């Protein structure tokens, strides 16, 4: 399967600041997704990153807080804006082609202090 | 709304034992089901993907089964090893969902030497 390079792998940020996470896939994928994993919890979908257009957000997530870009079929970014301690989580990007195997980046462990 | 449940939440076994992890889902209209492994603080590693038309998939010491009509899947691990210690996550792709994954909360497996 394809490989996703995600960075940074971890960061400690001050409240009120923003962090941008990048994901680069080594081959073209039709779908890219961003998930959040809060401490001790499973993964929750934030949004589907759409190439060249606005992302599709899940209930409870908004563009102002989590702006997403996807300029081409292999790259996407997620920004966590105006961070608070409640945003401390692991953020993961995922790619897939249709209903084939989904694969994930190594995750970004974010701590907001 | 699809809900995925994994039982047990945690499992501790001695090395060498065979074990079974369970996953159930409420809506049987799925494209496929995927099992993942997650090491602490890390991303997800795909283990097995079972399409809705398939009954099982095997990879090395792992065997996953799918009973779509009853909404159940099992992951069988043979001859467990300490290196198998991790959280195992089950996720389904709903039909018509734009290929998004819905995750269970996972089973934390500890294999003791």
Tab-separated table of C-alpha atoms in Angstrom:
chain	number	residue	atom	x	y	z
A	1	UNK	CA	0.000	0.000	0.000
A	2	UNK	CA	0.993	3.647	-0.282
A	3	UNK	CA	3.012	5.445	2.370
A	4	UNK	CA	1.994	8.702	4.048
A	5	UNK	CA	4.636	10.957	5.552
A	6	UNK	CA	3.108	13.120	8.267
A	7	UNK	CA	4.839	15.920	10.101
A	8	UNK	CA	5.471	17.088	12.682
A	9	UNK	CA	5.366	13.866	14.675
A	10	UNK	CA	4.761	15.796	17.864
A	11	UNK	CA	4.609	19.330	19.146
A	12	UNK	CA	3.972	21.286	22.300
A	13	UNK	CA	2.156	24.544	21.645
A	14	UNK	CA	0.993	27.538	23.608
A	15	UNK	CA	-2.729	28.132	23.905
A	16	UNK	CA	-4.061	30.634	21.402
A	17	UNK	CA	-1.558	29.704	18.706
A	18	UNK	CA	-2.050	27.592	15.567
A	19	UNK	CA	-0.287	24.499	14.237
A	20	UNK	CA	-0.287	23.216	10.677
A	21	UNK	CA	0.159	19.477	10.080
A	22	UNK	CA	1.263	18.186	6.695
A	23	UNK	CA	0.700	14.871	4.956
A	24	UNK	CA	2.458	13.752	1.812
A	25	UNK	CA	1.439	10.528	0.054
A	26	UNK	CA	3.893	8.713	-2.181
A	27	UNK	CA	1.218	8.014	-4.799
A	28	UNK	CA	-2.033	9.561	-5.945
A	29	UNK	CA	-5.085	8.818	-3.848
A	30	UNK	CA	-8.695	9.742	-4.495
A	31	UNK	CA	-9.614	10.257	-0.845
A	32	UNK	CA	-7.790	11.906	2.023
A	33	UNK	CA	-9.192	12.217	5.516
A	34	UNK	CA	-8.238	13.819	8.809
A	35	UNK	CA	-9.003	12.112	12.135
A	36	UNK	CA	-8.590	13.086	15.752
A	37	UNK	CA	-7.851	10.695	18.586
A	38	UNK	CA	-8.381	12.194	22.011
A	39	UNK	CA	-6.591	10.606	24.979
A	40	UNK	CA	-7.904	7.117	25.657
A	41	UNK	CA	-10.445	7.342	22.842
A	42	UNK	CA	-10.848	5.922	19.370
A	43	UNK	CA	-10.563	7.854	16.148
A	44	UNK	CA	-13.139	10.466	15.144
A	45	UNK	CA	-13.324	11.839	11.623
A	46	UNK	CA	-12.772	15.584	11.386
A	47	UNK	CA	-13.220	16.067	7.659
A	48	UNK	CA	-12.702	14.757	4.162
A	49	UNK	CA	-10.066	16.751	2.292
A	50	UNK	CA	-11.288	17.476	-1.239
A	51	UNK	CA	-8.820	18.258	-3.976
A	52	UNK	CA	-9.074	21.854	-5.104
A	53	UNK	CA	-12.195	22.662	-3.109
A	54	UNK	CA	-13.399	23.150	0.445
A	55	UNK	CA	-13.191	20.196	2.790
A	56	UNK	CA	-16.318	18.368	3.953
A	57	UNK	CA	-16.573	18.616	7.736
A	58	UNK	CA	-18.263	16.203	10.129
A	59	UNK	CA	-20.752	17.345	12.719
A	60	UNK	CA	-19.015	19.201	15.511
A	61	UNK	CA	-16.052	20.364	13.432
A	62	UNK	CA	-15.859	23.715	11.642
A	63	UNK	CA	-13.615	25.241	9.035
A	64	UNK	CA	-12.608	28.209	11.178
A	65	UNK	CA	-11.144	25.886	13.796
A	66	UNK	CA	-9.716	23.227	11.469
A	67	UNK	CA	-8.945	24.719	8.051
A	68	UNK	CA	-7.838	22.080	5.572
A	69	UNK	CA	-6.133	22.347	2.226
A	70	UNK	CA	-5.614	19.775	-0.503
A	71	UNK	CA	-3.982	21.361	-3.537
A	72	UNK	CA	-3.353	18.058	-5.358
A	73	UNK	CA	-3.888	14.299	-5.110
A	74	UNK	CA	-0.861	13.634	-2.901
A	75	UNK	CA	-0.728	16.449	-0.333
A	76	UNK	CA	-2.947	17.881	2.391
A	77	UNK	CA	-2.624	20.087	5.441
A	78	UNK	CA	-4.703	20.462	8.590
A	79	UNK	CA	-4.402	23.552	10.762
A	80	UNK	CA	-5.529	23.517	14.365
A	81	UNK	CA	-6.372	27.151	15.091
A	82	UNK	CA	-6.548	29.179	18.300
A	83	UNK	CA	-5.600	26.120	20.303
A	84	UNK	CA	-6.760	25.307	23.811
A	85	UNK	CA	-5.748	22.401	26.084
A	86	UNK	CA	-8.859	20.530	24.874
A	87	UNK	CA	-7.213	20.266	21.452
A	88	UNK	CA	-4.479	18.059	22.891
A	89	UNK	CA	-4.847	14.873	20.842
A	90	UNK	CA	-3.249	12.741	18.204
A	91	UNK	CA	-4.150	13.931	14.713
A	92	UNK	CA	-3.922	11.442	11.867
A	93	UNK	CA	-4.301	11.697	8.138
A	94	UNK	CA	-5.485	8.823	5.996
A	95	UNK	CA	-5.614	8.048	2.317
A	96	UNK	CA	-7.349	5.527	0.157
A	97	UNK	CA	-8.447	4.837	-3.394
A	98	UNK	CA	-12.152	4.088	-3.405
A	99	UNK	CA	-13.003	1.138	-1.168
A	100	UNK	CA	-9.489	-0.248	-1.139
A	101	UNK	CA	-7.333	-0.501	1.975
A	102	UNK	CA	-7.136	2.708	3.995
A	103	UNK	CA	-3.682	3.660	5.230
A	104	UNK	CA	-2.517	6.177	7.770
A	105	UNK	CA	0.311	8.514	8.556
A	106	UNK	CA	2.233	8.088	11.797
A	107	UNK	CA	0.189	10.741	13.552
A	108	UNK	CA	0.940	14.090	15.164
A	109	UNK	CA	0.891	14.131	18.937
A	110	UNK	CA	-0.203	17.623	19.960
A	111	UNK	CA	0.012	18.964	23.491
A	112	UNK	CA	-1.400	22.425	24.209
A	113	UNK	CA	-0.193	24.145	27.356
B	1	UNK	CA	-25.831	5.954	12.318
B	2	UNK	CA	-23.246	3.188	12.249
B	3	UNK	CA	-21.877	2.068	15.600
B	4	UNK	CA	-18.909	-0.261	16.015
B	5	UNK	CA	-18.319	-2.157	19.243
B	6	UNK	CA	-15.238	-4.118	20.217
B	7	UNK	CA	-15.108	-6.740	22.937
B	8	UNK	CA	-13.191	-7.156	25.163
B	9	UNK	CA	-11.849	-3.674	25.878
B	10	UNK	CA	-8.662	-5.227	27.241
B	11	UNK	CA	-7.109	-8.662	27.172
B	12	UNK	CA	-4.025	-10.076	28.846
B	13	UNK	CA	-2.693	-13.483	27.826
B	14	UNK	CA	0.504	-15.512	28.267
B	15	UNK	CA	2.810	-15.888	25.327
B	16	UNK	CA	1.893	-18.692	22.945
B	17	UNK	CA	-1.855	-18.554	23.430
B	18	UNK	CA	-4.302	-18.308	20.567
B	19	UNK	CA	-6.816	-15.519	20.997
B	20	UNK	CA	-9.884	-13.960	19.427
B	21	UNK	CA	-10.881	-10.313	19.285
B	22	UNK	CA	-14.466	-9.422	18.492
B	23	UNK	CA	-16.021	-6.581	16.538
B	24	UNK	CA	-19.695	-5.898	15.861
B	25	UNK	CA	-21.422	-3.214	13.796
B	26	UNK	CA	-25.023	-2.083	13.685
B	27	UNK	CA	-25.548	-1.394	9.971
B	28	UNK	CA	-24.696	-4.293	7.675
B	29	UNK	CA	-24.665	-2.126	4.523
B	30	UNK	CA	-20.870	-1.863	4.440
B	31	UNK	CA	-18.300	-1.883	1.684
B	32	UNK	CA	-15.684	-3.561	3.826
B	33	UNK	CA	-14.162	-3.980	7.261
B	34	UNK	CA	-10.558	-3.342	8.183
B	35	UNK	CA	-8.477	-4.351	11.199
B	36	UNK	CA	-5.672	-2.093	12.392
B	37	UNK	CA	-2.961	-2.214	14.989
B	38	UNK	CA	-1.895	0.849	16.965
B	39	UNK	CA	1.159	1.040	19.181
B	40	UNK	CA	1.078	3.611	22.008
B	41	UNK	CA	1.179	7.179	20.724
B	42	UNK	CA	1.611	6.029	17.132
B	43	UNK	CA	-0.348	5.876	13.915
B	44	UNK	CA	-2.330	2.928	12.579
B	45	UNK	CA	-0.946	-0.066	10.769
B	46	UNK	CA	-3.382	-1.914	8.529
B	47	UNK	CA	-3.544	-5.650	9.247
B	48	UNK	CA	-6.345	-7.035	7.119
B	49	UNK	CA	-9.094	-5.752	4.840
B	50	UNK	CA	-12.192	-7.869	4.211
B	51	UNK	CA	-14.522	-6.810	1.438
B	52	UNK	CA	-18.250	-7.266	2.051
B	53	UNK	CA	-18.350	-10.188	-0.397
B	54	UNK	CA	-15.605	-12.069	1.429
B	55	UNK	CA	-15.833	-14.335	4.460
B	56	UNK	CA	-12.253	-14.221	5.686
B	57	UNK	CA	-8.724	-13.023	5.080
B	58	UNK	CA	-5.441	-14.399	6.356
B	59	UNK	CA	-2.012	-12.894	6.823
B	60	UNK	CA	0.616	-14.920	8.641
B	61	UNK	CA	-0.627	-15.669	12.150
B	62	UNK	CA	-3.683	-13.460	11.694
B	63	UNK	CA	-7.068	-14.528	10.409
B	64	UNK	CA	-10.062	-12.224	10.159
B	65	UNK	CA	-13.593	-13.355	9.469
B	66	UNK	CA	-16.657	-11.381	8.469
B	67	UNK	CA	-20.327	-12.265	8.871
B	68	UNK	CA	-21.910	-9.255	7.261
B	69	UNK	CA	-25.523	-10.299	7.776
B	70	UNK	CA	-25.080	-10.607	11.524
B	71	UNK	CA	-22.806	-7.573	11.743
B	72	UNK	CA	-19.812	-9.387	13.217
B	73	UNK	CA	-16.122	-9.840	12.618
B	74	UNK	CA	-13.411	-11.646	14.537
B	75	UNK	CA	-9.644	-11.333	14.479
B	76	UNK	CA	-7.867	-14.535	15.399
B	77	UNK	CA	-4.225	-14.335	16.460
B	78	UNK	CA	-2.358	-17.629	16.607
B	79	UNK	CA	0.592	-18.346	18.885
B	80	UNK	CA	0.670	-14.856	20.368
B	81	UNK	CA	3.999	-13.129	21.028
B	82	UNK	CA	4.967	-10.187	23.275
B	83	UNK	CA	5.471	-8.135	20.116
B	84	UNK	CA	1.749	-8.487	19.413
B	85	UNK	CA	1.011	-6.251	22.394
B	86	UNK	CA	-0.868	-3.219	21.045
B	87	UNK	CA	-4.352	-1.811	20.610
B	88	UNK	CA	-6.352	-3.492	17.860
B	89	UNK	CA	-8.963	-1.395	16.109
B	90	UNK	CA	-11.808	-2.504	13.898
B	91	UNK	CA	-13.291	-0.072	11.355
B	92	UNK	CA	-16.038	-0.311	8.745
B	93	UNK	CA	-16.619	1.615	5.540
B	94	UNK	CA	-20.322	2.230	5.118
B	95	UNK	CA	-21.949	1.920	1.756
B	96	UNK	CA	-22.638	5.396	0.391
B	97	UNK	CA	-20.404	7.002	3.016
B	98	UNK	CA	-17.854	8.416	0.633
B	99	UNK	CA	-15.443	5.790	1.946
B	100	UNK	CA	-15.131	7.189	5.450
B	101	UNK	CA	-14.185	4.816	8.284
B	102	UNK	CA	-16.179	4.327	11.485
B	103	UNK	CA	-14.007	2.950	14.262
B	104	UNK	CA	-14.590	0.885	17.362
B	105	UNK	CA	-12.885	1.847	20.595
B	106	UNK	CA	-10.339	-0.918	20.303
B	107	UNK	CA	-9.046	-3.865	22.296
B	108	UNK	CA	-5.852	-3.358	24.282
B	109	UNK	CA	-3.899	-6.605	24.037
B	110	UNK	CA	-1.037	-7.473	26.359
B	111	UNK	CA	0.956	-10.641	25.710
B	112	UNK	CA	3.076	-11.559	28.693
B	113	UNK	CA	6.413	-13.364	28.252
